[in-house]
Amino acid sequence: MIDREQLHQNGYQLLRQAVPAGWLDELRATFEAGVIAPQQWPVPRGHDWRHALVDLDARVQAVCRLPAVLAVLAVAGELIGEGFFLAQVEGREPLPGGGHQVLHRDLSEQRLGDRAIALVYLDDYGPANGATRIVPGSHRPGELLAPFDFSDESHAVQLSGAAGDILLFDADLVHGASLNPSGARRRSLLISYCAQGLYEAHLQTLGLRFVRMDTSERFEPADFV
């Protein structure tokens, strides 16, 4: 069920058990098969993370198009709220003792709310294995993005849940991954969706982001009314 009030006020929604349980083993196997070294990416990645190329896999593509996910992105203008496209999906996992990120925003590009992110958890997650921190309501309290002290953790909430959960959030929401102190597995799919007005700019950076999939499909809010 879509919680419009939470989307508007907090800038995110956590969909519990949104991925069919029977898909998880296949998705984990795809993740493992797609892992490549940080220096093999066009732009080198952090050495305290594992990164996986997964965007051509049919099951991963099905997760990106789950009706519940697309409906949250489209509904009532609370996230993208206009025609949008699937821009990127990759696998990420913090290594034991690694994975900490300073709080940050991924940031809209042309207007507030023109990008949204989905984190698909392939393993159970919580404080012990570096689960995501978010600051509810830090996305767009008005027409302009409010300043934020990214060193201030006082309003951050660390999430916890089970494999199969999906976190959907506005790209302007303050968030960050946490240290993985236990070393327990925390594989996830990181998915980006963008308003259709960003498509030309998106095409210019496909190589830098190692995007291999077809990104021409469009999703319209009217399809989810």
PDB file of C-alpha atoms in Angstrom:
ATOM      1  CA  MET A   1       0.000   0.000   0.000  1.00  0.00           C
ATOM      2  CA  ILE A   2       1.270   3.472  -0.885  1.00  0.00           C
ATOM      3  CA  ASP A   3       1.482   5.854   2.054  1.00  0.00           C
ATOM      4  CA  ARG A   4       1.129   9.233   0.308  1.00  0.00           C
ATOM      5  CA  GLU A   5       1.468  11.209   3.539  1.00  0.00           C
ATOM      6  CA  GLN A   6       4.734   9.503   4.441  1.00  0.00           C
ATOM      7  CA  LEU A   7       6.083  10.024   0.944  1.00  0.00           C
ATOM      8  CA  HIS A   8       5.287  13.723   1.103  1.00  0.00           C
ATOM      9  CA  GLN A   9       6.473  14.350   4.649  1.00  0.00           C
ATOM     10  CA  ASN A  10       9.423  11.978   4.909  1.00  0.00           C
ATOM     11  CA  GLY A  11      10.626  11.516   1.338  1.00  0.00           C
ATOM     12  CA  TYR A  12      10.797   7.730   1.417  1.00  0.00           C
ATOM     13  CA  GLN A  13       8.796   4.534   1.717  1.00  0.00           C
ATOM     14  CA  LEU A  14      10.007   1.126   2.847  1.00  0.00           C
ATOM     15  CA  LEU A  15       8.216  -1.700   1.046  1.00  0.00           C
ATOM     16  CA  ARG A  16       8.411  -4.778   3.243  1.00  0.00           C
ATOM     17  CA  GLN A  17       8.876  -8.130   1.449  1.00  0.00           C
ATOM     18  CA  ALA A  18       8.271  -6.557  -1.960  1.00  0.00           C
ATOM     19  CA  VAL A  19      10.539  -9.026  -3.776  1.00  0.00           C
ATOM     20  CA  PRO A  20       8.984 -12.492  -4.153  1.00  0.00           C
ATOM     21  CA  ALA A  21      10.856 -14.837  -1.797  1.00  0.00           C
ATOM     22  CA  GLY A  22      11.431 -17.324  -4.596  1.00  0.00           C
ATOM     23  CA  TRP A  23      13.511 -14.780  -6.507  1.00  0.00           C
ATOM     24  CA  LEU A  24      16.093 -14.062  -3.818  1.00  0.00           C
ATOM     25  CA  ASP A  25      18.474 -16.987  -4.340  1.00  0.00           C
ATOM     26  CA  GLU A  26      18.587 -16.265  -8.070  1.00  0.00           C
ATOM     27  CA  LEU A  27      19.264 -12.580  -7.449  1.00  0.00           C
ATOM     28  CA  ARG A  28      22.075 -13.391  -5.016  1.00  0.00           C
ATOM     29  CA  ALA A  29      23.644 -15.755  -7.563  1.00  0.00           C
ATOM     30  CA  THR A  30      23.439 -13.034 -10.225  1.00  0.00           C
ATOM     31  CA  PHE A  31      25.110 -10.606  -7.831  1.00  0.00           C
ATOM     32  CA  GLU A  32      27.989 -13.013  -7.139  1.00  0.00           C
ATOM     33  CA  ALA A  33      28.504 -13.763 -10.833  1.00  0.00           C
ATOM     34  CA  GLY A  34      28.629 -10.042 -11.637  1.00  0.00           C
ATOM     35  CA  VAL A  35      31.197  -8.876  -9.073  1.00  0.00           C
ATOM     36  CA  ILE A  36      34.210  -7.168 -10.630  1.00  0.00           C
ATOM     37  CA  ALA A  37      37.179  -5.454  -9.006  1.00  0.00           C
ATOM     38  CA  PRO A  38      36.923  -1.733  -8.147  1.00  0.00           C
ATOM     39  CA  GLN A  39      39.573  -0.787 -10.719  1.00  0.00           C
ATOM     40  CA  GLN A  40      37.695  -2.563 -13.539  1.00  0.00           C
ATOM     41  CA  TRP A  41      34.891   0.015 -13.524  1.00  0.00           C
ATOM     42  CA  PRO A  42      35.251   3.028 -15.842  1.00  0.00           C
ATOM     43  CA  VAL A  43      35.414   5.193 -12.720  1.00  0.00           C
ATOM     44  CA  PRO A  44      37.232   3.309  -9.909  1.00  0.00           C
ATOM     45  CA  ARG A  45      35.053   2.361  -6.935  1.00  0.00           C
ATOM     46  CA  GLY A  46      35.789   2.350  -3.215  1.00  0.00           C
ATOM     47  CA  HIS A  47      37.899  -0.570  -2.020  1.00  0.00           C
ATOM     48  CA  ASP A  48      35.681  -1.244   1.011  1.00  0.00           C
ATOM     49  CA  TRP A  49      32.746  -2.261  -1.215  1.00  0.00           C
ATOM     50  CA  ARG A  50      31.966  -5.075  -3.641  1.00  0.00           C
ATOM     51  CA  HIS A  51      30.296  -3.891  -6.854  1.00  0.00           C
ATOM     52  CA  ALA A  52      28.446  -6.145  -9.284  1.00  0.00           C
ATOM     53  CA  LEU A  53      27.391  -5.736 -12.918  1.00  0.00           C
ATOM     54  CA  VAL A  54      23.830  -7.043 -13.026  1.00  0.00           C
ATOM     55  CA  ASP A  55      21.846  -4.803 -15.375  1.00  0.00           C
ATOM     56  CA  LEU A  56      21.398  -7.323 -18.219  1.00  0.00           C
ATOM     57  CA  ASP A  57      19.882 -10.021 -16.021  1.00  0.00           C
ATOM     58  CA  ALA A  58      16.182 -10.688 -16.672  1.00  0.00           C
ATOM     59  CA  ARG A  59      15.297 -11.226 -13.008  1.00  0.00           C
ATOM     60  CA  VAL A  60      17.032  -8.020 -11.970  1.00  0.00           C
ATOM     61  CA  GLN A  61      15.118  -6.191 -14.676  1.00  0.00           C
ATOM     62  CA  ALA A  62      11.884  -7.694 -13.335  1.00  0.00           C
ATOM     63  CA  VAL A  63      12.679  -6.356  -9.864  1.00  0.00           C
ATOM     64  CA  CYS A  64      13.251  -2.888 -11.333  1.00  0.00           C
ATOM     65  CA  ARG A  65       9.754  -3.087 -12.853  1.00  0.00           C
ATOM     66  CA  LEU A  66       7.818  -4.466  -9.900  1.00  0.00           C
ATOM     67  CA  PRO A  67       4.381  -2.790 -10.016  1.00  0.00           C
ATOM     68  CA  ALA A  68       4.593  -1.760  -6.360  1.00  0.00           C
ATOM     69  CA  VAL A  69       7.871   0.063  -7.021  1.00  0.00           C
ATOM     70  CA  LEU A  70       6.703   1.838 -10.171  1.00  0.00           C
ATOM     71  CA  ALA A  71       3.459   2.881  -8.477  1.00  0.00           C
ATOM     72  CA  VAL A  72       5.298   4.545  -5.588  1.00  0.00           C
ATOM     73  CA  LEU A  73       7.531   6.424  -8.034  1.00  0.00           C
ATOM     74  CA  ALA A  74       4.558   7.685 -10.029  1.00  0.00           C
ATOM     75  CA  VAL A  75       1.855   8.397  -7.453  1.00  0.00           C
ATOM     76  CA  ALA A  76       0.613  11.886  -6.671  1.00  0.00           C
ATOM     77  CA  GLY A  77       3.839  13.636  -7.653  1.00  0.00           C
ATOM     78  CA  GLU A  78       5.446  12.744  -4.323  1.00  0.00           C
ATOM     79  CA  LEU A  79       8.548  11.239  -5.889  1.00  0.00           C
ATOM     80  CA  ILE A  80       9.105  11.696  -9.625  1.00  0.00           C
ATOM     81  CA  GLY A  81       5.441  12.238 -10.473  1.00  0.00           C
ATOM     82  CA  GLU A  82       5.900  12.524 -14.257  1.00  0.00           C
ATOM     83  CA  GLY A  83       7.061  10.309 -17.099  1.00  0.00           C
ATOM     84  CA  PHE A  84      10.270   8.563 -16.052  1.00  0.00           C
ATOM     85  CA  PHE A  85      12.755   5.887 -17.106  1.00  0.00           C
ATOM     86  CA  LEU A  86      14.916   3.252 -15.480  1.00  0.00           C
ATOM     87  CA  ALA A  87      18.422   4.719 -15.660  1.00  0.00           C
ATOM     88  CA  GLN A  88      20.740   2.289 -13.885  1.00  0.00           C
ATOM     89  CA  VAL A  89      20.963  -0.773 -11.646  1.00  0.00           C
ATOM     90  CA  GLU A  90      24.040  -2.300 -10.050  1.00  0.00           C
ATOM     91  CA  GLY A  91      24.917  -4.480  -7.093  1.00  0.00           C
ATOM     92  CA  ARG A  92      26.668  -3.185  -3.981  1.00  0.00           C
ATOM     93  CA  GLU A  93      27.851  -4.716  -0.713  1.00  0.00           C
ATOM     94  CA  PRO A  94      29.972  -3.259   2.112  1.00  0.00           C
ATOM     95  CA  LEU A  95      32.995  -5.381   3.002  1.00  0.00           C
ATOM     96  CA  PRO A  96      33.655  -6.396   6.633  1.00  0.00           C
ATOM     97  CA  GLY A  97      34.811  -3.318   8.519  1.00  0.00           C
ATOM     98  CA  GLY A  98      33.991  -1.058   5.559  1.00  0.00           C
ATOM     99  CA  GLY A  99      31.085   0.650   3.869  1.00  0.00           C
ATOM    100  CA  HIS A 100      30.716   3.797   5.969  1.00  0.00           C
ATOM    101  CA  GLN A 101      29.472   6.840   4.065  1.00  0.00           C
ATOM    102  CA  VAL A 102      29.179  10.390   5.317  1.00  0.00           C
ATOM    103  CA  LEU A 103      25.573  11.543   5.147  1.00  0.00           C
ATOM    104  CA  HIS A 104      24.888  13.026   1.716  1.00  0.00           C
ATOM    105  CA  ARG A 105      22.313  13.722  -0.974  1.00  0.00           C
ATOM    106  CA  ASP A 106      22.470  12.143  -4.425  1.00  0.00           C
ATOM    107  CA  LEU A 107      20.738  15.323  -5.667  1.00  0.00           C
ATOM    108  CA  SER A 108      18.187  16.162  -8.321  1.00  0.00           C
ATOM    109  CA  GLU A 109      19.607  17.483 -11.585  1.00  0.00           C
ATOM    110  CA  GLN A 110      17.197  19.964 -13.198  1.00  0.00           C
ATOM    111  CA  ARG A 111      14.412  20.320 -10.649  1.00  0.00           C
ATOM    112  CA  LEU A 112      13.652  19.013  -7.184  1.00  0.00           C
ATOM    113  CA  GLY A 113      12.236  15.518  -7.380  1.00  0.00           C
ATOM    114  CA  ASP A 114      13.504  14.544 -10.824  1.00  0.00           C
ATOM    115  CA  ARG A 115      15.414  11.492  -9.531  1.00  0.00           C
ATOM    116  CA  ALA A 116      14.523   8.657  -7.183  1.00  0.00           C
ATOM    117  CA  ILE A 117      16.499   5.753  -5.787  1.00  0.00           C
ATOM    118  CA  ALA A 118      15.534   2.208  -4.838  1.00  0.00           C
ATOM    119  CA  LEU A 119      17.615  -0.046  -2.598  1.00  0.00           C
ATOM    120  CA  VAL A 120      16.642  -3.700  -2.912  1.00  0.00           C
ATOM    121  CA  TYR A 121      17.954  -5.700   0.025  1.00  0.00           C
ATOM    122  CA  LEU A 122      19.097  -9.222  -0.871  1.00  0.00           C
ATOM    123  CA  ASP A 123      20.113 -10.044   2.720  1.00  0.00           C
ATOM    124  CA  ASP A 124      18.716  -9.144   6.129  1.00  0.00           C
ATOM    125  CA  TYR A 125      20.015  -5.736   7.209  1.00  0.00           C
ATOM    126  CA  GLY A 126      20.447  -3.710  10.386  1.00  0.00           C
ATOM    127  CA  PRO A 127      23.080  -1.931  12.513  1.00  0.00           C
ATOM    128  CA  ALA A 128      25.277  -5.043  12.685  1.00  0.00           C
ATOM    129  CA  ASN A 129      25.966  -5.155   8.933  1.00  0.00           C
ATOM    130  CA  GLY A 130      25.941  -1.514   7.902  1.00  0.00           C
ATOM    131  CA  ALA A 131      22.316  -0.756   7.068  1.00  0.00           C
ATOM    132  CA  THR A 132      21.322   2.536   5.465  1.00  0.00           C
ATOM    133  CA  ARG A 133      20.838   5.681   7.545  1.00  0.00           C
ATOM    134  CA  ILE A 134      18.239   8.238   6.447  1.00  0.00           C
ATOM    135  CA  VAL A 135      17.094  11.629   7.720  1.00  0.00           C
ATOM    136  CA  PRO A 136      13.300  11.733   7.245  1.00  0.00           C
ATOM    137  CA  GLY A 137      11.971  14.972   5.810  1.00  0.00           C
ATOM    138  CA  SER A 138      15.343  16.229   4.579  1.00  0.00           C
ATOM    139  CA  HIS A 139      14.463  16.001   0.869  1.00  0.00           C
ATOM    140  CA  ARG A 140      12.544  19.129  -0.158  1.00  0.00           C
ATOM    141  CA  PRO A 141      10.730  20.982   2.601  1.00  0.00           C
ATOM    142  CA  GLY A 142       9.893  23.828   0.207  1.00  0.00           C
ATOM    143  CA  GLU A 143      10.659  25.079  -3.265  1.00  0.00           C
ATOM    144  CA  LEU A 144      14.363  25.224  -2.425  1.00  0.00           C
ATOM    145  CA  LEU A 145      16.545  22.543  -0.904  1.00  0.00           C
ATOM    146  CA  ALA A 146      17.293  23.430   2.713  1.00  0.00           C
ATOM    147  CA  PRO A 147      20.937  23.532   3.852  1.00  0.00           C
ATOM    148  CA  PHE A 148      22.017  20.521   5.883  1.00  0.00           C
ATOM    149  CA  ASP A 149      25.024  19.864   8.114  1.00  0.00           C
ATOM    150  CA  PHE A 150      26.104  16.422   6.894  1.00  0.00           C
ATOM    151  CA  SER A 151      28.208  15.907  10.017  1.00  0.00           C
ATOM    152  CA  ASP A 152      25.072  16.119  12.182  1.00  0.00           C
ATOM    153  CA  GLU A 153      23.803  12.576  12.801  1.00  0.00           C
ATOM    154  CA  SER A 154      21.265  13.567  15.456  1.00  0.00           C
ATOM    155  CA  HIS A 155      18.229  13.114  13.188  1.00  0.00           C
ATOM    156  CA  ALA A 156      19.461  10.053  11.303  1.00  0.00           C
ATOM    157  CA  VAL A 157      17.491   6.830  11.550  1.00  0.00           C
ATOM    158  CA  GLN A 158      19.186   3.512  10.819  1.00  0.00           C
ATOM    159  CA  LEU A 159      16.910   1.056   9.070  1.00  0.00           C
ATOM    160  CA  SER A 160      16.561  -2.649   9.712  1.00  0.00           C
ATOM    161  CA  GLY A 161      14.587  -5.385   8.030  1.00  0.00           C
ATOM    162  CA  ALA A 162      14.674  -8.562   5.984  1.00  0.00           C
ATOM    163  CA  ALA A 163      15.859  -9.715   2.588  1.00  0.00           C
ATOM    164  CA  GLY A 164      13.261  -8.777   0.004  1.00  0.00           C
ATOM    165  CA  ASP A 165      12.543  -5.310   1.414  1.00  0.00           C
ATOM    166  CA  ILE A 166      12.868  -2.312  -0.918  1.00  0.00           C
ATOM    167  CA  LEU A 167      13.639   1.238   0.221  1.00  0.00           C
ATOM    168  CA  LEU A 168      12.400   3.927  -2.191  1.00  0.00           C
ATOM    169  CA  PHE A 169      13.491   7.524  -1.627  1.00  0.00           C
ATOM    170  CA  ASP A 170      13.858  10.942  -3.183  1.00  0.00           C
ATOM    171  CA  ALA A 171      17.426  11.497  -4.418  1.00  0.00           C
ATOM    172  CA  ASP A 172      17.549  14.688  -2.318  1.00  0.00           C
ATOM    173  CA  LEU A 173      16.857  12.810   0.917  1.00  0.00           C
ATOM    174  CA  VAL A 174      19.901  12.872   3.203  1.00  0.00           C
ATOM    175  CA  HIS A 175      21.170   9.315   3.606  1.00  0.00           C
ATOM    176  CA  GLY A 176      24.295   7.181   3.890  1.00  0.00           C
ATOM    177  CA  ALA A 177      25.462   3.609   4.306  1.00  0.00           C
ATOM    178  CA  SER A 178      26.955   2.583   7.643  1.00  0.00           C
ATOM    179  CA  LEU A 179      30.013   0.648   8.743  1.00  0.00           C
ATOM    180  CA  ASN A 180      29.655  -3.132   8.509  1.00  0.00           C
ATOM    181  CA  PRO A 181      31.199  -4.113  11.870  1.00  0.00           C
ATOM    182  CA  SER A 182      30.082  -7.754  11.915  1.00  0.00           C
ATOM    183  CA  GLY A 183      31.098  -8.598   8.358  1.00  0.00           C
ATOM    184  CA  ALA A 184      27.730 -10.240   7.723  1.00  0.00           C
ATOM    185  CA  ARG A 185      26.528 -10.215   4.123  1.00  0.00           C
ATOM    186  CA  ARG A 186      24.520  -7.163   3.014  1.00  0.00           C
ATOM    187  CA  ARG A 187      24.081  -7.397  -0.716  1.00  0.00           C
ATOM    188  CA  SER A 188      21.714  -4.966  -2.394  1.00  0.00           C
ATOM    189  CA  LEU A 189      20.652  -3.687  -5.785  1.00  0.00           C
ATOM    190  CA  LEU A 190      20.940   0.069  -6.225  1.00  0.00           C
ATOM    191  CA  ILE A 191      18.440   1.325  -8.812  1.00  0.00           C
ATOM    192  CA  SER A 192      18.104   4.839 -10.225  1.00  0.00           C
ATOM    193  CA  TYR A 193      14.994   6.255 -11.909  1.00  0.00           C
ATOM    194  CA  CYS A 194      14.957   9.651 -13.633  1.00  0.00           C
ATOM    195  CA  ALA A 195      12.366  12.037 -15.053  1.00  0.00           C
ATOM    196  CA  GLN A 196      12.190  11.797 -18.841  1.00  0.00           C
ATOM    197  CA  GLY A 197      13.642  15.297 -19.248  1.00  0.00           C
ATOM    198  CA  LEU A 198      17.014  13.936 -18.098  1.00  0.00           C
ATOM    199  CA  TYR A 199      17.272  11.313 -20.825  1.00  0.00           C
ATOM    200  CA  GLU A 200      19.643  13.137 -23.179  1.00  0.00           C
ATOM    201  CA  ALA A 201      22.072  13.915 -20.355  1.00  0.00           C
ATOM    202  CA  HIS A 202      21.767  10.295 -19.212  1.00  0.00           C
ATOM    203  CA  LEU A 203      22.826   9.028 -22.650  1.00  0.00           C
ATOM    204  CA  GLN A 204      26.024  11.073 -22.514  1.00  0.00           C
ATOM    205  CA  THR A 205      27.291   9.277 -19.381  1.00  0.00           C
ATOM    206  CA  LEU A 206      26.332   5.645 -20.077  1.00  0.00           C
ATOM    207  CA  GLY A 207      29.951   4.578 -20.523  1.00  0.00           C
ATOM    208  CA  LEU A 208      31.179   6.245 -17.354  1.00  0.00           C
ATOM    209  CA  ARG A 209      28.496   4.461 -15.338  1.00  0.00           C
ATOM    210  CA  PHE A 210      28.890   1.095 -17.130  1.00  0.00           C
ATOM    211  CA  VAL A 211      25.213   1.050 -18.137  1.00  0.00           C
ATOM    212  CA  ARG A 212      24.681  -1.688 -20.722  1.00  0.00           C
ATOM    213  CA  MET A 213      20.901  -2.203 -20.600  1.00  0.00           C
ATOM    214  CA  ASP A 214      18.278  -0.593 -22.813  1.00  0.00           C
ATOM    215  CA  THR A 215      16.965   2.506 -21.030  1.00  0.00           C
ATOM    216  CA  SER A 216      14.478   3.680 -23.657  1.00  0.00           C
ATOM    217  CA  GLU A 217      11.305   2.382 -21.950  1.00  0.00           C
ATOM    218  CA  ARG A 218       9.046   5.058 -20.433  1.00  0.00           C
ATOM    219  CA  PHE A 219       6.702   4.795 -17.460  1.00  0.00           C
ATOM    220  CA  GLU A 220       3.805   7.235 -17.128  1.00  0.00           C
ATOM    221  CA  PRO A 221       1.962   8.162 -13.907  1.00  0.00           C
ATOM    222  CA  ALA A 222      -1.371   7.663 -15.698  1.00  0.00           C
ATOM    223  CA  ASP A 223      -0.556   3.956 -15.946  1.00  0.00           C
ATOM    224  CA  PHE A 224      -0.768   3.655 -12.151  1.00  0.00           C
ATOM    225  CA  VAL A 225      -3.916   5.625 -11.383  1.00  0.00           C
TER     226      VAL A 225
END
